[in-house]
Coordinates of C-alpha atoms and ligand atoms in Angstrom, one line a residue:
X1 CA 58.5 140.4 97.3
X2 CA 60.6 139.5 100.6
X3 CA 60.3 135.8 101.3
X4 CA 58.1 134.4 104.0
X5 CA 58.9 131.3 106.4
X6 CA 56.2 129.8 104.4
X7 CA 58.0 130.0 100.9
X8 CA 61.6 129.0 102.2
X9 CA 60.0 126.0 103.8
X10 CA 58.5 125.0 100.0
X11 CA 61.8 125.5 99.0
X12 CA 62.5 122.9 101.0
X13 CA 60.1 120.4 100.4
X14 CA 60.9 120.8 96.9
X15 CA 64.4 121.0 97.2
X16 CA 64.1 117.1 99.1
X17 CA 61.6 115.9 96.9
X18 CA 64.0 116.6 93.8
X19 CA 66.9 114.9 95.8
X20 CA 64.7 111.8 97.2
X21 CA 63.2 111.1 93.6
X22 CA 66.6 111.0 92.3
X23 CA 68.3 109.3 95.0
X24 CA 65.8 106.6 94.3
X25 CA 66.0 106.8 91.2
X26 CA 69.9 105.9 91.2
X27 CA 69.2 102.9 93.0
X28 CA 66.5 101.8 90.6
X29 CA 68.2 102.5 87.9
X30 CA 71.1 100.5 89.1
X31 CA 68.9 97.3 90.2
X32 CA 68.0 97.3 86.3
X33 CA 64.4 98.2 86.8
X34 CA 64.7 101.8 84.5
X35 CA 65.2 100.8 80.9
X36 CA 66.8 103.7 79.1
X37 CA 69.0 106.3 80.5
X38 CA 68.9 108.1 83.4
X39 CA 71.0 111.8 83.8
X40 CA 70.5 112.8 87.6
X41 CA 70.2 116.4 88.8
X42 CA 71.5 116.0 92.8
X43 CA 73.2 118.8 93.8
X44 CA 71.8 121.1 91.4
X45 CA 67.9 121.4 93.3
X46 CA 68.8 125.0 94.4
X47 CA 68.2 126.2 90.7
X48 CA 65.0 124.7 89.3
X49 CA 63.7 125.1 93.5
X50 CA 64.8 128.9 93.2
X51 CA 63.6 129.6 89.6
X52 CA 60.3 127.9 89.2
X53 CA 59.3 129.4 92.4
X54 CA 58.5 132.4 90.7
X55 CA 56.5 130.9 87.7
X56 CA 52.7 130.1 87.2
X57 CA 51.5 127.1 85.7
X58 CA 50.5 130.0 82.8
X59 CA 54.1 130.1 82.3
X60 CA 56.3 127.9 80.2
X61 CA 59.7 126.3 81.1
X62 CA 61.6 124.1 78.5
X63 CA 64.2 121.9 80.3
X64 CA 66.9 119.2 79.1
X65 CA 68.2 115.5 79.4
X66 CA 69.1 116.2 83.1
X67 CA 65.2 117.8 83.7
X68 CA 63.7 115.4 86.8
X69 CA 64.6 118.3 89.1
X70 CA 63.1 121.2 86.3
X71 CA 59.6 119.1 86.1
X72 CA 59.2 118.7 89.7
X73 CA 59.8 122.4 90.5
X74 CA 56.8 123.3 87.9
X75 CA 54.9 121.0 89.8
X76 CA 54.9 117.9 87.6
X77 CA 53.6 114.7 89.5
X78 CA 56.5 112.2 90.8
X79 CA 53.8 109.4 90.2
X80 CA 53.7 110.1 86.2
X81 CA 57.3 110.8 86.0
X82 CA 58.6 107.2 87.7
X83 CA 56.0 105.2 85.5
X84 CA 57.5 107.0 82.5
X85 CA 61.3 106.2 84.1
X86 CA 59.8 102.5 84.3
X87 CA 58.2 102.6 81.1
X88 CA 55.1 101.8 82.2
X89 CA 51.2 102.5 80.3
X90 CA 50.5 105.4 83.0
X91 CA 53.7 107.5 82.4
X92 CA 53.5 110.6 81.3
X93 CA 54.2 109.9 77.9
X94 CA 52.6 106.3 78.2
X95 CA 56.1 104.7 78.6
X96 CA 57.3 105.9 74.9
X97 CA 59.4 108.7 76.1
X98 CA 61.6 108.1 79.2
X99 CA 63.4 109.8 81.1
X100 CA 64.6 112.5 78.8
X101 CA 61.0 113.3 76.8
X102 CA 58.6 113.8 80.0
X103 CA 56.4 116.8 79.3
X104 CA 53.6 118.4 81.2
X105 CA 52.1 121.0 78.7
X106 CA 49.1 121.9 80.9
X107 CA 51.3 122.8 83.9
X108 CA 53.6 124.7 81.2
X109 CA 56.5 122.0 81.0
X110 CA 57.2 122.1 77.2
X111 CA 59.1 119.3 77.9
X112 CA 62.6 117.4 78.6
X113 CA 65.1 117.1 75.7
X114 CA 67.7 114.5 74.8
X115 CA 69.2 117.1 72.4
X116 CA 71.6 119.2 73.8
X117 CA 70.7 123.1 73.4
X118 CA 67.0 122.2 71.8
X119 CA 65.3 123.8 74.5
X120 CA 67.2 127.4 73.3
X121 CA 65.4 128.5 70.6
X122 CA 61.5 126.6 71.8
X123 CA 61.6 128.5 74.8
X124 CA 61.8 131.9 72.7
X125 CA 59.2 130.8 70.2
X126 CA 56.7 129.9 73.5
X127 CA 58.0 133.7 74.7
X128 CA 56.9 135.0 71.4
X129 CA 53.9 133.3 72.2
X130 CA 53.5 134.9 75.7
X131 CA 54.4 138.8 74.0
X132 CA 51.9 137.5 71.1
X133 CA 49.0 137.1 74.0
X134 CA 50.0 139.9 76.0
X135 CA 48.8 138.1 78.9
X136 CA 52.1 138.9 81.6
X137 CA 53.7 135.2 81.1
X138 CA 57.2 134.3 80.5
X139 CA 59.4 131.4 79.4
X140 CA 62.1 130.4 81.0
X141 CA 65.1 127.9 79.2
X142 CA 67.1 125.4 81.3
X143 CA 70.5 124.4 80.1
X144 CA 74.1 123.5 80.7
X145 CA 77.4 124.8 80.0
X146 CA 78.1 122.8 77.3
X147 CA 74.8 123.8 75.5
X148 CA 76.2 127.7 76.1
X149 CA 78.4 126.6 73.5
X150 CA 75.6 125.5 71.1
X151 CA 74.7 127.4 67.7
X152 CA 71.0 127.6 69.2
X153 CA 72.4 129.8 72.4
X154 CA 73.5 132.3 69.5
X155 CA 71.0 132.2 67.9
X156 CA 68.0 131.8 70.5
X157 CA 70.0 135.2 72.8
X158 CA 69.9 137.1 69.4
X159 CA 66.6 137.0 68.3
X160 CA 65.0 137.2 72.1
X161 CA 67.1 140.3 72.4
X162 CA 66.3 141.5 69.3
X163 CA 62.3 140.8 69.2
X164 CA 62.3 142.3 73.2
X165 CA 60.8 138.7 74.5
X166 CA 59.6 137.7 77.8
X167 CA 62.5 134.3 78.2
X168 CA 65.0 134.2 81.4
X169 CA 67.9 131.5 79.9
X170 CA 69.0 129.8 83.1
X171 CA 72.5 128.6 82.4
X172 CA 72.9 125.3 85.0
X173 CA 77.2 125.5 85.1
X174 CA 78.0 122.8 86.6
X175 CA 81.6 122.7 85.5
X176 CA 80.9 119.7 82.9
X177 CA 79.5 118.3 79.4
X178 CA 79.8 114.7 79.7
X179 CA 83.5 114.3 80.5
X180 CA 84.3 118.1 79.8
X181 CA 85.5 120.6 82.2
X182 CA 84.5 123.8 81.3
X183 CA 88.0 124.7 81.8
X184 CA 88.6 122.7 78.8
X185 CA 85.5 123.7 76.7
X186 CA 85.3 127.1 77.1
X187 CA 87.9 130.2 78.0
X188 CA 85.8 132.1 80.0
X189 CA 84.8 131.8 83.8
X190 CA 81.4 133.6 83.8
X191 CA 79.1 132.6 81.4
X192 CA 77.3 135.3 82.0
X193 CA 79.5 137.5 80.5
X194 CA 77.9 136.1 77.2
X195 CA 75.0 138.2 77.7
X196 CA 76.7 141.2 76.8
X197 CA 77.3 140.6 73.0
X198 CA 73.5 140.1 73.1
X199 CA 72.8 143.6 74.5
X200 CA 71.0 142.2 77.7
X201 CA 71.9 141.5 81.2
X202 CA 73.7 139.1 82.3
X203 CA 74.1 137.9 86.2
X204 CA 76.0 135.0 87.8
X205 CA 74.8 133.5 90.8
X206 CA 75.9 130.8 93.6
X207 CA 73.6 128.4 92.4
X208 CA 73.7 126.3 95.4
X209 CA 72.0 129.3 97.5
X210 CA 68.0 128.4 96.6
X211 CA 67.3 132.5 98.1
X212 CA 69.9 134.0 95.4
X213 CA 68.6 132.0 92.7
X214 CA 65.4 133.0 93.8
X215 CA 66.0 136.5 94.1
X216 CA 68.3 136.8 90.6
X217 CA 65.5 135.1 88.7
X218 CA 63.3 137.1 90.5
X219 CA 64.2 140.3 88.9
X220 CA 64.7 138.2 85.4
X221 CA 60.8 137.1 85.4
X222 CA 59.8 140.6 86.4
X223 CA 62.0 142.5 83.8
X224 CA 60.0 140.2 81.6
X225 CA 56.7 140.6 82.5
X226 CA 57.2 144.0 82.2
X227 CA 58.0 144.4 78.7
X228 CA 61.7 144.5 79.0
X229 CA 63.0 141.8 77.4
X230 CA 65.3 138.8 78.3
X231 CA 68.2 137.7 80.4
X232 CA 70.8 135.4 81.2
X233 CA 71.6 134.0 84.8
X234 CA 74.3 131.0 85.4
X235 CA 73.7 129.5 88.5
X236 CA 77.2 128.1 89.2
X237 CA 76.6 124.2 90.8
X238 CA 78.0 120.9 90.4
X239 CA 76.8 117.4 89.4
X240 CA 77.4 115.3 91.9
X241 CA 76.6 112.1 90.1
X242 CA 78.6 111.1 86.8
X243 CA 76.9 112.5 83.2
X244 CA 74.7 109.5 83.2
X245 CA 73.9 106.8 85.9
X246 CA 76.6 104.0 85.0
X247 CA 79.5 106.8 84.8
X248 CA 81.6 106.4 87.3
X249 CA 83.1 110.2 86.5
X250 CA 86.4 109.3 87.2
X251 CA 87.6 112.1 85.0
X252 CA 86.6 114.7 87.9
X253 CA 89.3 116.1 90.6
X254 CA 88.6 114.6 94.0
X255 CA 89.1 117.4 95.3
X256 CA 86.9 119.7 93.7
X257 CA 83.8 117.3 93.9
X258 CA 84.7 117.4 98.1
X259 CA 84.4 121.0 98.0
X260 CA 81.3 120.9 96.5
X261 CA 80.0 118.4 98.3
X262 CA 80.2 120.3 101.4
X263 CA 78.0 123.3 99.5
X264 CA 75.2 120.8 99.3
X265 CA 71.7 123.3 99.1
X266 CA 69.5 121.0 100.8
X267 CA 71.8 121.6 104.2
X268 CA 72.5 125.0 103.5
X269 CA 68.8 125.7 103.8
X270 CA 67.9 123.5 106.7
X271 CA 70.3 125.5 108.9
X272 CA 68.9 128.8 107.6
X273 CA 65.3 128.1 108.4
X274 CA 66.9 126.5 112.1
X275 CA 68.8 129.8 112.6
X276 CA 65.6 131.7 111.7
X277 CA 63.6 130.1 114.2
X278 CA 61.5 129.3 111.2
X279 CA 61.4 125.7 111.9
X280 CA 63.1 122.8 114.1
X281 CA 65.3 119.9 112.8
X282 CA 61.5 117.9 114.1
X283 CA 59.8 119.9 111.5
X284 CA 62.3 119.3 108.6
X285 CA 62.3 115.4 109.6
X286 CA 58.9 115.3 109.1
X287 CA 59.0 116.9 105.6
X288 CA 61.7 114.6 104.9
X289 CA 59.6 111.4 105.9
X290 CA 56.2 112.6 103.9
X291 CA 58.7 113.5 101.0
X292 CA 60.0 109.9 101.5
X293 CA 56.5 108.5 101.6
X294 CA 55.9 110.1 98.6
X295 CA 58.4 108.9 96.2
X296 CA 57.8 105.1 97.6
X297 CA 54.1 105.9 96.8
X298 CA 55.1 107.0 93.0
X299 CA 57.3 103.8 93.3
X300 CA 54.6 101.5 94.2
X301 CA 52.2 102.7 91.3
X302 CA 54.8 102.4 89.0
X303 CA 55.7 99.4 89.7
X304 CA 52.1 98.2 89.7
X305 CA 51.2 99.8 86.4
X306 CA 50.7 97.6 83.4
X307 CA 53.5 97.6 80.3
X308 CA 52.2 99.4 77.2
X309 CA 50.1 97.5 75.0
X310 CA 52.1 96.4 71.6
X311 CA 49.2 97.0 69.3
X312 CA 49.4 100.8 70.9
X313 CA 52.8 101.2 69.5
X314 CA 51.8 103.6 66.6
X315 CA 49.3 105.7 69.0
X316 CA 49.9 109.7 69.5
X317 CA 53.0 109.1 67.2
X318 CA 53.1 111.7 65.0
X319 CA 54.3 110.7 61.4
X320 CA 54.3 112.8 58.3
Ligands
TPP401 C1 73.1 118.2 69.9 C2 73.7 117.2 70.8 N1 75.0 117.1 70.8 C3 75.6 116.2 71.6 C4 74.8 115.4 72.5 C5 75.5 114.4 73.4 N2 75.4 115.0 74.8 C6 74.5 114.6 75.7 S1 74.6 115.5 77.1 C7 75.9 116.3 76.6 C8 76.6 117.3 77.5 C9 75.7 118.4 78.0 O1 76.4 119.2 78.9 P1 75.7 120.4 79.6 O2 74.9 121.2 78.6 O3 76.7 121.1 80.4 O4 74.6 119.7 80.5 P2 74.8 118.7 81.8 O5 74.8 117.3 81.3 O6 76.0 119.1 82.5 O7 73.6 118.9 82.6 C10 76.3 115.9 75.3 C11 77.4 116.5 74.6 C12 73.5 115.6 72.4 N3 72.6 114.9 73.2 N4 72.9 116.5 71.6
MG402 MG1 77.1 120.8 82.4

């Protein structure tokens, strides 16, 4: 379905609302009010922006360590997800998770994960859920490069092939695991290529252009609604921040991170929507200063939530 003015100008809103929580988040997190760790996604908004725009809340997306941008795509609530950064009793998972376990199950979001390449093999049991229904919804798996060189990726491409399920694995490359190159971790370029001792497709795609994602995942989601079984897109992007907030990321080239830099999405889509004609630099201003407005609003309930209660501790804990 072609895009209308309407979509690309969700794209975004989403696309700023990703960047402003996590720009605010970086400066929270380095005036000591986020207890735990924090793994930013700016610079990466143009593939959980392109992807999720063609889910329902019916459908299911399993993210990672690095999934602020992922749950705000689905549609989580910036609210909830800074009282869980602050630890706070309203959080989404009343302050006990963090960052790295926030999960939304009713709008789909099977949840964040601080263990690398976890997300793999969930998202194809919730798509053998989805073929089990027969009800027309997918999964979709977030991860990194270095999780394409996880056991799960074997294991969760092999049986989703093999079974015929309804999961698009969305490989974020964005050149690093932790301190890792991908030059250094793997000896390939395309990831993609991967797909191809799994017997299913396999596409690479500039994955700071929020239309291509849109479109490649597009025809992913719709392969899989129709019966026809997985796929594997890398969205090519780059972490602008270090791993974690408190890395400086020394260990990247200077000039690399420059060129990327100047492929920031969030520009790249402004001018496209100005050279359209389908909306003035006034317009996007505005959507920047409600996004703004937004975020300082999450900020404020946060920070005006109460702590968890200590005799809670045990509560919706599950313990065998
Ligand atoms: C199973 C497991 N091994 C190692 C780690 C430590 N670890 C945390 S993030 C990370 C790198 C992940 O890289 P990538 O998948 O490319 O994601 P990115 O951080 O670039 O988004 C590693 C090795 C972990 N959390 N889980
Ligand atoms: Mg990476």
């Amino acid at each position: 379905m072609a895009l209308t003015p309407k979509d690309l100008l969700a794209f975004y809103r989403t696309m700023v609302t990703i960047r402003t929580f996590e720009t605010k988040a970086a400066e929270l997190f380095a005036a000591g009010k986020l207890p735990g760790f924090v793994h930013l996604y700016i610079g990466e908004e143009a593939a959980a922006t392109g992807v999720c725009a063609n889910l329902t809340d019916a459908d299911y997306i399993t993210s990672t360590h690095r999934g602020h941008g992922h749950l705000i795509a689905k549609g989580g609530r910036v609210d909830l997800m800074m009282a869980e950064l602050y630890g706070k009793a309203t959080g989404y998972c009343k302050g006990k998770g963090g960052s790295m376990h926030i999960a939304d199950v009713d709008l789909g979001i099977l949840g964040a994960n601080g263990i690398v390449g976890a997300g793999q093999p969930i998202a194809v049991g919730a798509a053998f859920a989805c073929k089990y229904r027969g009800n027309g919804t997918v999964a979709v798996c977030f991860f990194g490069d270095g999780a394409a060189n996880r056991g799960t990726f074997h294991e969760a491409l092999n049986l989703a092939s093999i079974w015929k399920l309804p999961v698009v694995f969305i490989c974020e490359n964005n050149m690093y695991g932790i301190s890792n190159c991908q030059r250094d971790h793997m000896n390939i370029v395309d990831i993609a290529d991967r797909a191809a001792a799994y017997g299913i497709p396999g596409a690479t795609v500039d994955g700071n252009d929020v239309v291509a994602v849109y479109e490649a995942a597009a025809e992913a989601v719709r392969r899989a609604r129709g019966g026809d079984g997985p796929s594997l897109i890398e969205c090519k992007t780059w972490r602008w921040r270090g791993h974690f907030e408190g890395d400086p990321g020394a260990y990247k080239n200077p000039d690399e991170q420059k060129a990327w830099l100047a492929k920031d999405p969030i520009p790249r889509l402004a001018q496209k929507l100005i050279d359209l004609g389908h909306a003035t630099a006034a317009d996007l201003a505005a959507i920047d200063d409600e996004v703004k407005a937004q975020v300082a609003a999450a900020v404020d309930f946060a920070e005006q939530s109460p702590d968890p209660d200590p005799a809670d501790v045990l509560t919706d804990v599950y313990a065998s």
